[in-house]
Coordinates of C-alpha atoms and ligand atoms in Angstrom, one line a residue:
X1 CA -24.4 19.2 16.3
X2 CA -22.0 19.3 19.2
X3 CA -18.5 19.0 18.1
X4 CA -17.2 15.9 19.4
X5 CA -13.3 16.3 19.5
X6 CA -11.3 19.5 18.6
X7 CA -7.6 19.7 18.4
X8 CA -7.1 23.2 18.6
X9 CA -3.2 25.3 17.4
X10 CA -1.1 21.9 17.3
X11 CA 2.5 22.1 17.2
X12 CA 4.6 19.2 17.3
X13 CA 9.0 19.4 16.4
X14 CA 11.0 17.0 15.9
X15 CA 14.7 17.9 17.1
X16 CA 15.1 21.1 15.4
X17 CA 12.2 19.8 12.4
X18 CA 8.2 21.1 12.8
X19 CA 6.4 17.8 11.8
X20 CA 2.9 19.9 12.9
X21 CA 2.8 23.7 12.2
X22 CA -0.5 24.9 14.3
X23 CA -3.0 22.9 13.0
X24 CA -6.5 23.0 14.5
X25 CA -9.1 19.8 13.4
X26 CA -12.5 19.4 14.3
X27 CA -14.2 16.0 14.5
X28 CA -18.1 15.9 14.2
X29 CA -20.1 12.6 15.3
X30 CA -21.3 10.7 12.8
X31 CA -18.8 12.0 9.8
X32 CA -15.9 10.5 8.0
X33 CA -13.3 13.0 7.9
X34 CA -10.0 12.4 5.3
X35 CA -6.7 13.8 6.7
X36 CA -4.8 13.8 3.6
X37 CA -1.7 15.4 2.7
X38 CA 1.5 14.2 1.1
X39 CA 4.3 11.8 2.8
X40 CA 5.6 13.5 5.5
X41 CA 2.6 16.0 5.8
X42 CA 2.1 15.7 9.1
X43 CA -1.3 13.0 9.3
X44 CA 0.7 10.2 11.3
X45 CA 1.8 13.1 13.9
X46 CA -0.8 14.7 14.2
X47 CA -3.0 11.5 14.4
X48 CA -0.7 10.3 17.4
X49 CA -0.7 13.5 19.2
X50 CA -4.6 12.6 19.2
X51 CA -4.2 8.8 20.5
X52 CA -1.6 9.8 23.3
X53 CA 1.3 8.2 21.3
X54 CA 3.4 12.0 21.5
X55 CA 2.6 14.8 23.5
X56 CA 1.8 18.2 21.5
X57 CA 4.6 21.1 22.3
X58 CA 1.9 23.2 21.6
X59 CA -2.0 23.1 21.6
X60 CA -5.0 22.2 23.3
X61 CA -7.5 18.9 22.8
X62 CA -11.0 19.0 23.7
X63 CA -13.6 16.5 24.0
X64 CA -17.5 18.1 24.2
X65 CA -15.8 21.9 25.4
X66 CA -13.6 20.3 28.0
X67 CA -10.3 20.4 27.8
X68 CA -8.4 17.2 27.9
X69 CA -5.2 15.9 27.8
X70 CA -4.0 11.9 28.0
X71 CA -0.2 10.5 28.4
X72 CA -0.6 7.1 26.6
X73 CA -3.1 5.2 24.1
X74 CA -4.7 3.7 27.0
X75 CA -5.6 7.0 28.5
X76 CA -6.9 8.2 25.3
X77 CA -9.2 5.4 24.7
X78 CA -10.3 6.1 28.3
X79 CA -11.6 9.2 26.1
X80 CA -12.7 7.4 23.8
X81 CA -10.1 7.6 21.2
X82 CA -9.3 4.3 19.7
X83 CA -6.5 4.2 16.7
X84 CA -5.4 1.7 14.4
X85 CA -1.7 2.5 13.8
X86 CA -0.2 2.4 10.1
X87 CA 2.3 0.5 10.9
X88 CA 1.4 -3.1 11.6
X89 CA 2.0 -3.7 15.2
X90 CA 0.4 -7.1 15.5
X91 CA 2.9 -9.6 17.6
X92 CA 3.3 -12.2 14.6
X93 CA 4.3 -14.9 17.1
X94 CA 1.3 -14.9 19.2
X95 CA -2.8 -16.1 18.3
X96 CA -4.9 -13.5 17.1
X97 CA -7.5 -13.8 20.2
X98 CA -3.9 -13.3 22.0
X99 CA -2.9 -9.7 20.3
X100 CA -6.4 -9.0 20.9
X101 CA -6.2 -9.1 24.1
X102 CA -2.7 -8.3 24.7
X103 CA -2.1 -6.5 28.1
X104 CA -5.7 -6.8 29.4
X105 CA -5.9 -10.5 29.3
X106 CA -9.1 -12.1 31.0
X107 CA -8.8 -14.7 33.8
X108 CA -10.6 -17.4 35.4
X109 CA -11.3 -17.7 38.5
X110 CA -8.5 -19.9 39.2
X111 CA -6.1 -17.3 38.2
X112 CA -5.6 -19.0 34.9
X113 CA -5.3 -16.7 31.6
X114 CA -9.0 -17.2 30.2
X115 CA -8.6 -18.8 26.5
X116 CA -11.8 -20.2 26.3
X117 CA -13.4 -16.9 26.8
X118 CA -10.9 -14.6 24.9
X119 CA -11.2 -16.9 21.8
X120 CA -15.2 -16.6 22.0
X121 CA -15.1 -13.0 21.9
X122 CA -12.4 -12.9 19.4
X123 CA -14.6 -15.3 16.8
X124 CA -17.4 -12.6 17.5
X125 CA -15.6 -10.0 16.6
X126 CA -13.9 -11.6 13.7
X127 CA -17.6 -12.2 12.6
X128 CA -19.0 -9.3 13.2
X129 CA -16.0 -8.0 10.6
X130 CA -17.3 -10.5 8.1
X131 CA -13.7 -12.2 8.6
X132 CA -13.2 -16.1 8.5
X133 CA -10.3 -16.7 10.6
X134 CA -9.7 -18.7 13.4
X135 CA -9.3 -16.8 16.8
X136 CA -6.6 -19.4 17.8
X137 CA -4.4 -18.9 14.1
X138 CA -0.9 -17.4 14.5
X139 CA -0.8 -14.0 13.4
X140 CA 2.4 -14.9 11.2
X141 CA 0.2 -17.4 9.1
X142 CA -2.0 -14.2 8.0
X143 CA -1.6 -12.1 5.0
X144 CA -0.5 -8.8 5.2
X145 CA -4.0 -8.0 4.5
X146 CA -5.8 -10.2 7.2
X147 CA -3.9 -8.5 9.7
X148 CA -4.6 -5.3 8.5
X149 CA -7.9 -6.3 9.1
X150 CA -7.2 -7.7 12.7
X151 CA -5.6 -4.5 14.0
X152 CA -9.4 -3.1 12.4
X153 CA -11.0 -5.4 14.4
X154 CA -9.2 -4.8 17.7
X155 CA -9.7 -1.3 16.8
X156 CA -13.8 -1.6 16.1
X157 CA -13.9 -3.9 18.7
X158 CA -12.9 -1.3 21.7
X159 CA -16.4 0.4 21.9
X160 CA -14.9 4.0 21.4
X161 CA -16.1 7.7 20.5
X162 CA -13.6 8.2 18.0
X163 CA -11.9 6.3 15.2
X164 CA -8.4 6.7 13.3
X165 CA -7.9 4.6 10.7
X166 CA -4.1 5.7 9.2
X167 CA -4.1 4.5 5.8
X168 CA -5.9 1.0 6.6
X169 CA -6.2 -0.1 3.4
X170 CA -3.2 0.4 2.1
X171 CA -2.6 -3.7 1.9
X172 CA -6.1 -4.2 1.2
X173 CA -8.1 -5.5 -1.9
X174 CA -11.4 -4.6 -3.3
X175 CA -13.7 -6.7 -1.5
X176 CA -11.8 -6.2 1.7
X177 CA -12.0 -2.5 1.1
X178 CA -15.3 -3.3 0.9
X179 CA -15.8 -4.8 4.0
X180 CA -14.2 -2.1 6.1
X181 CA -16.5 0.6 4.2
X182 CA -19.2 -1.4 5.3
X183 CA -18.3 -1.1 8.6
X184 CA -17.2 2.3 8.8
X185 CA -20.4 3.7 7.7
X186 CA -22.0 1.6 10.4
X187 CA -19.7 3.6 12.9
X188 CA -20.7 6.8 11.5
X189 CA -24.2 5.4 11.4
X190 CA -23.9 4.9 14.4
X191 CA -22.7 8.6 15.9
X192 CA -18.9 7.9 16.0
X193 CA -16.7 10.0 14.4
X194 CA -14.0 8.9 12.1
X195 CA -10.8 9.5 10.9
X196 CA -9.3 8.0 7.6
X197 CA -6.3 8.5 6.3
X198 CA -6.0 7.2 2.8
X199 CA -4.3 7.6 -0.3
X200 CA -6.9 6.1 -2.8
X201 CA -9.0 8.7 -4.4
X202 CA -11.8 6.8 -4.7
X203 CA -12.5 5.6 -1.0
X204 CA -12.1 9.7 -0.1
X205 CA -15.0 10.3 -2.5
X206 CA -17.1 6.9 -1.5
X207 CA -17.1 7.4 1.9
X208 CA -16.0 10.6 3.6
X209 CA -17.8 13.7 4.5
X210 CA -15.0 16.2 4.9
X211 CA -11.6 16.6 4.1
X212 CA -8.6 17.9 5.8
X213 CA -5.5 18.6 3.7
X214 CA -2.3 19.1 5.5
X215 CA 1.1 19.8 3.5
X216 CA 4.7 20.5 4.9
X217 CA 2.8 20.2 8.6
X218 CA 1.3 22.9 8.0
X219 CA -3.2 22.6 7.5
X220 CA -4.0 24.2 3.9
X221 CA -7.5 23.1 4.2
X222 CA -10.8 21.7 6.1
X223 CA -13.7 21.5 3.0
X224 CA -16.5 19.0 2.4
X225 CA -16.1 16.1 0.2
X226 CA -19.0 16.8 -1.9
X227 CA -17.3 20.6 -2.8
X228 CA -14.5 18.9 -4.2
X229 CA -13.5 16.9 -7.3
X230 CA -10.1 14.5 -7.3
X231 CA -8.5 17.1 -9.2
X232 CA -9.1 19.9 -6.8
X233 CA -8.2 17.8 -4.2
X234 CA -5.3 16.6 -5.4
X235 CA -4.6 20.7 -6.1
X236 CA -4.9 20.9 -2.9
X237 CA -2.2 18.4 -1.7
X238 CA 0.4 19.0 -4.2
X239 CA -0.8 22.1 -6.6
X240 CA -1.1 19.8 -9.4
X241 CA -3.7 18.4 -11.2
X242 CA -4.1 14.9 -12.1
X243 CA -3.1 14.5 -15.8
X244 CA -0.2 16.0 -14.7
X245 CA 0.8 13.2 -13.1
X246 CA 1.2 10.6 -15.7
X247 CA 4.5 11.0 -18.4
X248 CA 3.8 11.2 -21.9
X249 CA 3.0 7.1 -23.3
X250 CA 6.0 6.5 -25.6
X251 CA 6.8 4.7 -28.8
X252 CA 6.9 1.0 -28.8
X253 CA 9.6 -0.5 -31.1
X254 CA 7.4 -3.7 -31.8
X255 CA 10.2 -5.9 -31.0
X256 CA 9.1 -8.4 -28.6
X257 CA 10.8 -9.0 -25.7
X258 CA 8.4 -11.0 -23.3
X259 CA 6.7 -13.6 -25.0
X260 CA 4.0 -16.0 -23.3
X261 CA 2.2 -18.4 -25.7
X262 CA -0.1 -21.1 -24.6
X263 CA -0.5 -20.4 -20.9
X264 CA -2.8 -21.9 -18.4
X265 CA -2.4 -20.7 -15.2
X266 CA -4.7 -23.6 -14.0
X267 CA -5.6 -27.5 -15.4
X268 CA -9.2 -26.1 -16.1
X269 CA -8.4 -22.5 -17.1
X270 CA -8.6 -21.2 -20.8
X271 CA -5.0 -20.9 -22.5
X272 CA -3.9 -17.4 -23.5
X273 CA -0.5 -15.4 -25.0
X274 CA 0.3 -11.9 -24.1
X275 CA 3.5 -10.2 -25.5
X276 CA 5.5 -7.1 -24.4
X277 CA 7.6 -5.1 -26.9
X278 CA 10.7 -3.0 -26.2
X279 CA 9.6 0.2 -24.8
X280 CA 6.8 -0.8 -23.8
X281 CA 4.3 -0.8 -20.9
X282 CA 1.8 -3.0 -20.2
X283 CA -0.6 -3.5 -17.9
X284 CA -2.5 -6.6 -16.0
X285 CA -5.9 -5.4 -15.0
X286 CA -9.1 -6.9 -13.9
X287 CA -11.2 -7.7 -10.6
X288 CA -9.1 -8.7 -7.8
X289 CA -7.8 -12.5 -7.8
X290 CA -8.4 -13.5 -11.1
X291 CA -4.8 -14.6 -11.8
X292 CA -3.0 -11.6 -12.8
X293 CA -0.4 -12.1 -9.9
X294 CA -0.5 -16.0 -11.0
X295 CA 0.4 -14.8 -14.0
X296 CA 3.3 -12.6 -13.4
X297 CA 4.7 -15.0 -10.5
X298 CA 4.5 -17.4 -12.9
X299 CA 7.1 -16.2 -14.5
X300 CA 9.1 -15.3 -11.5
X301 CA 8.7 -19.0 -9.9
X302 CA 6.9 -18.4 -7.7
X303 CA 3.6 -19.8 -8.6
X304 CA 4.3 -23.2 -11.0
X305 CA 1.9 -22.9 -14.4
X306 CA -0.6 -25.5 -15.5
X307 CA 1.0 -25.2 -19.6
X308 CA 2.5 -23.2 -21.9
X309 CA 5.9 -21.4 -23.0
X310 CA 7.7 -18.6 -22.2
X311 CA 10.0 -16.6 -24.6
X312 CA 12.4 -14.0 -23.0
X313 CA 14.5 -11.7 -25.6
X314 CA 14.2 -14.8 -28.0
X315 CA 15.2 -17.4 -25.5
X316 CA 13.0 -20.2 -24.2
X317 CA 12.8 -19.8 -20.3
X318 CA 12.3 -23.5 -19.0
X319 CA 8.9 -23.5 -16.6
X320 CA 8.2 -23.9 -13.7
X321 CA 11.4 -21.8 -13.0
X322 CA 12.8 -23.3 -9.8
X323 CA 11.5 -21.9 -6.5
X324 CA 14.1 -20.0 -5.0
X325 CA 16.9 -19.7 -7.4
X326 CA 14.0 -18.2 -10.0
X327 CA 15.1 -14.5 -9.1
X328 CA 18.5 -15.2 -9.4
X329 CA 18.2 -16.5 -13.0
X330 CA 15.5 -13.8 -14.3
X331 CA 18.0 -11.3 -13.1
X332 CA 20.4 -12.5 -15.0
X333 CA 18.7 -12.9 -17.9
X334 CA 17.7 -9.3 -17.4
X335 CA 14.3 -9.4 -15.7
X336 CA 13.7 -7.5 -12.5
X337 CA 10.3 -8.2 -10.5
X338 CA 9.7 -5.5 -7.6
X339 CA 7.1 -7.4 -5.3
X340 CA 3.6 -5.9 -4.1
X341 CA 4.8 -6.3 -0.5
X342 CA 8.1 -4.8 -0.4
X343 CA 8.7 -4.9 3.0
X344 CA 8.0 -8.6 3.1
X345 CA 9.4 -9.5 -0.1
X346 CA 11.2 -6.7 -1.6
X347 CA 13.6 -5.2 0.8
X348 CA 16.1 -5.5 3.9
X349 CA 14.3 -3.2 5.8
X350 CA 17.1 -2.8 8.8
X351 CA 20.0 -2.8 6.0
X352 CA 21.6 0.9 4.6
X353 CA 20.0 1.8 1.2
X354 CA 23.4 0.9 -0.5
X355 CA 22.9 -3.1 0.6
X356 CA 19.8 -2.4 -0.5
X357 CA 20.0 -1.6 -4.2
X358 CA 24.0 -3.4 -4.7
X359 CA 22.5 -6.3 -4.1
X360 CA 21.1 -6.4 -7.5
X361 CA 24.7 -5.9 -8.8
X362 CA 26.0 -8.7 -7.7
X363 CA 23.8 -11.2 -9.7
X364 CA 25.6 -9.3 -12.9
X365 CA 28.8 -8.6 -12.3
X366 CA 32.2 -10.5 -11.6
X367 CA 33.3 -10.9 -7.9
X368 CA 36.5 -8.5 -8.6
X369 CA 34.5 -5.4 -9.2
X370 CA 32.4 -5.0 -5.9
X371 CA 32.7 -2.4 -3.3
X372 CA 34.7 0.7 -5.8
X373 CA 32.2 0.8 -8.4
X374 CA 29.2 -0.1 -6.2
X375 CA 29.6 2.9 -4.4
X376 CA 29.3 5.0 -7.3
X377 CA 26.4 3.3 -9.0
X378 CA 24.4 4.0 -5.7
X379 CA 25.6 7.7 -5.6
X380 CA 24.3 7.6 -9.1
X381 CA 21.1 6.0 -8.8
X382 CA 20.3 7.8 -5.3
X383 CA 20.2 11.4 -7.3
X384 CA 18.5 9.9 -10.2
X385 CA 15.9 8.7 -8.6
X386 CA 15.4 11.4 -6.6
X387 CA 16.0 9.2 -2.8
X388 CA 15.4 11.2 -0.3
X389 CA 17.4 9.7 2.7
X390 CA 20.4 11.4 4.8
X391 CA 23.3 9.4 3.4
X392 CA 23.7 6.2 1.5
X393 CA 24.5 4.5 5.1
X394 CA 21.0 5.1 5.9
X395 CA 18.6 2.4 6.9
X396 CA 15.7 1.6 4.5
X397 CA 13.5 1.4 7.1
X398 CA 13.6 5.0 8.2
X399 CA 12.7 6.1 4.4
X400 CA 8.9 7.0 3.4
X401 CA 7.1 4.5 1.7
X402 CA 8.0 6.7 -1.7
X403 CA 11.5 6.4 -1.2
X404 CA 11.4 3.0 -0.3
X405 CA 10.2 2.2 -3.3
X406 CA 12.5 3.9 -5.3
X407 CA 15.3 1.9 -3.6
X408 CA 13.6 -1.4 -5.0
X409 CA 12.8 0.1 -8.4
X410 CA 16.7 1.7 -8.1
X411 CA 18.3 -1.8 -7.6
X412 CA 16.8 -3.0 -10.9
X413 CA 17.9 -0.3 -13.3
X414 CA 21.3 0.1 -11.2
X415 CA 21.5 -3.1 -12.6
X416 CA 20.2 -3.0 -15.9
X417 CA 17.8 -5.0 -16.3
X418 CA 15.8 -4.9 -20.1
X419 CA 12.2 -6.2 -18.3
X420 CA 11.1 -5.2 -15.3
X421 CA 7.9 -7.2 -14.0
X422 CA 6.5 -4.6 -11.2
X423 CA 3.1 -5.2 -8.7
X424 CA 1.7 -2.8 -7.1
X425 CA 4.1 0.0 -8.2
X426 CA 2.7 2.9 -5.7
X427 CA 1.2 1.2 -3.5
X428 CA 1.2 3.5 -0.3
X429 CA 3.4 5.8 -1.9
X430 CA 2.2 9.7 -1.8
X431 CA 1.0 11.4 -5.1
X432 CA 4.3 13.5 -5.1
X433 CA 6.8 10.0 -5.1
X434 CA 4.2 8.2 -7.1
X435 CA 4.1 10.9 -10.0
X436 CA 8.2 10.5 -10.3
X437 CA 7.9 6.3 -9.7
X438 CA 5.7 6.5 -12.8
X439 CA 8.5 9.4 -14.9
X440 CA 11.3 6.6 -14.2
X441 CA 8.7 3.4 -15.3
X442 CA 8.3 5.5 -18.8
X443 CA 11.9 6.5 -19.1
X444 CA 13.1 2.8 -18.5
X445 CA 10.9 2.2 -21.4
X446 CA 12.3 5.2 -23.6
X447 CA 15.6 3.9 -23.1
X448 CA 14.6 0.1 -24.3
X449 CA 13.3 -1.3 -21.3
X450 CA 9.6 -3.3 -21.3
X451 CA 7.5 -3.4 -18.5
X452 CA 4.9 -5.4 -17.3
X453 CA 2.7 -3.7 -14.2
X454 CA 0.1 -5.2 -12.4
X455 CA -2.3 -2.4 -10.0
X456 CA -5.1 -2.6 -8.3
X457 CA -5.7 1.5 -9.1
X458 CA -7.3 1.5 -12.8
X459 CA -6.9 4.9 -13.1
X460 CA -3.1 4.3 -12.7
X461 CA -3.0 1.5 -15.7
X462 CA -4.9 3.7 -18.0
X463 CA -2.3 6.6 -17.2
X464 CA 0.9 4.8 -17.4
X465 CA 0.5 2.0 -19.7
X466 CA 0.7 1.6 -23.7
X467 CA -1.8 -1.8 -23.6
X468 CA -4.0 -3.3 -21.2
X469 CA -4.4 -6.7 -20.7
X470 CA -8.0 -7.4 -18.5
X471 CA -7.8 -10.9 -16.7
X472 CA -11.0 -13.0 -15.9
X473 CA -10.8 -16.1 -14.2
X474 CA -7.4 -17.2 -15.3
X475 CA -6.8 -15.9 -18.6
X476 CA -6.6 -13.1 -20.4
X477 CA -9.9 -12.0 -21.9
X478 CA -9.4 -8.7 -23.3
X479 CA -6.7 -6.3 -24.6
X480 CA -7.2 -2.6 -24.9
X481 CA -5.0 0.3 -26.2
X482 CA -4.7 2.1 -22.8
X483 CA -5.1 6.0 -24.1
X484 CA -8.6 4.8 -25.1
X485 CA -9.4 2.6 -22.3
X486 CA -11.6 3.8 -19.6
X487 CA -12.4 2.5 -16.2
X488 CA -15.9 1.7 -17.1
X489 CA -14.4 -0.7 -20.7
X490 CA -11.7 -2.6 -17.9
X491 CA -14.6 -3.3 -15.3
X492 CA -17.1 -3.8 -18.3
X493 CA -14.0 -6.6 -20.1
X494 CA -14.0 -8.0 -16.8
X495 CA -17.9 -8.7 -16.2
X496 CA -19.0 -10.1 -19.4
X497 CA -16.1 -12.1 -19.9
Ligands
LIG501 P1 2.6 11.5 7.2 O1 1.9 10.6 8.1 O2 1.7 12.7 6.7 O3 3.3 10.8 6.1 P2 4.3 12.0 9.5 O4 3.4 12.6 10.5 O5 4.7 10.5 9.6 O6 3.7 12.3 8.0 O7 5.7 12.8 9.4 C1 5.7 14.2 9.5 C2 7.2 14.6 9.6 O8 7.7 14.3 10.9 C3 8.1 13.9 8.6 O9 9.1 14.8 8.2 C4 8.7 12.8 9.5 O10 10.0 12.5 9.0 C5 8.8 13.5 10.8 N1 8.6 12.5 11.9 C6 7.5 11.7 12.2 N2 7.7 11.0 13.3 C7 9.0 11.2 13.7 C8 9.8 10.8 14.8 N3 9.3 9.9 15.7 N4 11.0 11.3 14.9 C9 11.5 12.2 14.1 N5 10.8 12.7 13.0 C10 9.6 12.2 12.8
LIG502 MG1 1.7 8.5 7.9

């Protein structure tokens, strides 16, 4: 087979930094090919060296033998080289069928922007995707993961040679997941080549044909999928293997901390209790939707309960917690929630990492203390967590999606909370970052904290937690130690509940 696209001795600096160290990639039609590698590996640079977004210093690309060489995206998917970014660059203010189209908008014949015929071929593509949206709904009504799956389409939709997915379904759920796999093995079906970037283990093995590792910018490694297992591959990335990555589980004191009795998430759901002891941590698992984040933003106030009570540190807290003010008063009580969209919810992106994770303090402590012992809690909680950033001052939005976590996660225990209720805790996060998130999730338990952790990765509940609570339709239908658990028992809990 003709190789389709070769990027051959790829350098690429930063100021004085090397982001790509002479890396040389070869994409074969109809193949999936993983770029993998660690935050800050190199995958988004060298990805965007490929769609025209940087120029290489250094380096050749060729398309069929020919050399060739593009200025801007556009010129690239001249080539054939169609990208879907990581970061979402949807225009939130503006229609779907209107991002779509942005730039290359089509006209009537009276000169008029065409919306009758940009909606029509927006519905089809939306279809084709398996999506029901509306062509004509405002991007800022979507969830993070519908326009995930918009930028996919816009992407599919542009009939190119080559596709770059960077880390597409990072804000995607099962079934979406699903979806896209669908379609990407019609692409490779099809003779396209692909590249997906990717955290998640299991979409590597489901649906890619070779892997690329890259680490410090530098390629360790092109190999096919079927040679390797997740724990060679993950030796690969980090030269670590993968029950390394979880702490020791701890001791549980037994004394209960976070009590739910009598719950029904809905009028026709069955009522359940789940408790959480000190130093413990437990996990909400099951198929995607079945109420787990009802559940836990139940307690937050964010989602208002059908029935029943719940108990924190031996106090009743009164339900439906108000909407709004419901952080407010959990923090002060002691509970920290760290959202599953922490860039939407969680953080003030354009604000220095100090704002960031003071903010916590202020719900705790007296006006008098601030700025003096603020500063030194950060200093503190920076090198204990490990934050990579240049200074305090720094914004949060220049971090990695590791260290931006950490910030969330570091303005709860800066502040000393006992409970922390946390979704999604390494979601996009690299295996490096997520290996220390889940070190400080266990100490905070060692030291008397109780955590409650919903995921969508199994393999990261049965890791990290003590217990396992499965959710089915609203309530909670089984409980399992978690060192016994396997993947198979929570899917299994899940299907015959
Ligand atoms: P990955 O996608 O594997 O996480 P990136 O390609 O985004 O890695 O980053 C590789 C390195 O290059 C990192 O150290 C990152 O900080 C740096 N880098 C990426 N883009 C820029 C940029 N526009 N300016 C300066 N440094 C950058
Ligand atoms: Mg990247």
């Amino acid at each position: 087979m003709a190789n389709l696209i070769e990027m051959s001795n790829i350098s690429k600096s930063f100021g004085g930094s090397v982001a790509v160290d002479r890396v040389s990639l070869e994409l074969l039609p109809g193949t999936v090919h993983a770029l993998m590698g660690e935050n800050g590996a190199g995958k988004s640079t060298l990805m965007k060296i490929l769609a025209g977004v940087y120029q290489p210093d250094s380096g050749e690309i060729y398309k069929n033998g020919q050399k060739i060489a593009f200025a801007n995206p556009r010129e690239a998917l001249a080539f054939g080289i169609s990208t879907v970014f990581q970061e979402l660059s949807l225009l939130t203010n503006l229609t779907i069928a209107e991002n779509m189209f942005l730039g290359r908008e089509p006209v009537t014949r009276l000169g008029s922007v065409d919306y009758a015929r940009m909606n029509a071929e927006t519905r089809k593509a939306l279809a084709e995707l398996g999506l029901d949206l509306d062509s004509e709904t405002l991007v800022s009504e979507l969830s993070i993961a519908e326009r995930q799956f918009v930028e996919i389409a816009h992407g599919i939709k542009a009939d190119a040679a080559a596709f770059i997915l960077d880390e597409p379904t990072a804000a995607l759920n099962a079934a979406d997941v699903e979806i896209l796999n669908r379609h990407i093995r019609r692409l490779r079906d099809e003779g396209k080549a692909i590249v997906y970037i990717s955290h998640r283990m299991n979409e590597i093995f489901q649906i890619c044909d070779t892997v690329t590792v890259l680490k410090d910018g530098k390629l360790v490694g092109t190999k096919p999928v079927s040679e390797l297992t997740p724990s060679s591959l993950i030796a690969m990335m980090v030269g670590r293997e993968l029950q390394d990555l979880f702490p020791d589980r701890g001791s549980p004191s037994g004394e209960v901390v976070l009590d739910v009795k009598h719950f029904k998430i809905e009028a026709a759901s069955m009522p359940f209790s789940i408790s959480i002891a000190k130093g413990e941590i437990v996990a909400l698992a099951g198929l995607e939707g079945q109420g787990q984040q009802k559940l836990m933003r139940s307690i937050v106030g964010q989602f208002r309960p059908f029935a029943g009570t719940v108990t924190i540190k031996g106090k009743p807290l009164p339900l439906p917690v108000p909407q709004g003010g419901g952080i407010r008063r959990l923090q002060a009580a002691g509970v920290g929630f760290v959202p599953e969209d922490r860039k939407e919810e969680g953080l003030f992106l354009g604000l220095p990492i100090a704002h960031n994770i003071a903010i916590g303090l202020h719900a705790r402590q007296g006006e008098l203390s601030i700025a003096r012992s603020f500063r030194k809690t950060v200093a503190a909680t920076m090198t204990e967590l490990n934050i990579k950033a240049a200074s305090a001052a720094a914004a949060v939005n220049s971090l990695s999606g590791g260290n931006q976590q950490k910030v969330l996660l570091g303005r709860y225990l800066a502040a000393d909370v006992d409970i922390l209720l946390i979704e999604e805790p390494t979601r996009g996060v690299d295996i490096g970052a997520k290996s220390e998130i889940y070190k400080l999730l266990r100490d905070f338990a060692n030291a008397g904290g109780a955590v409650l952790v919903l995921s969508r990765e199994t393999v990261e509940l049965i890791g990290l937690c003590d217990r396992i609570y499965v959710v089915h339709n609203n309530t909670v239908v089984s409980e399992l130690p978690a060192e016994k658990a396997t993947e198979h028992d929570i899917l299994n809990a899940a299907l015959n509940a």
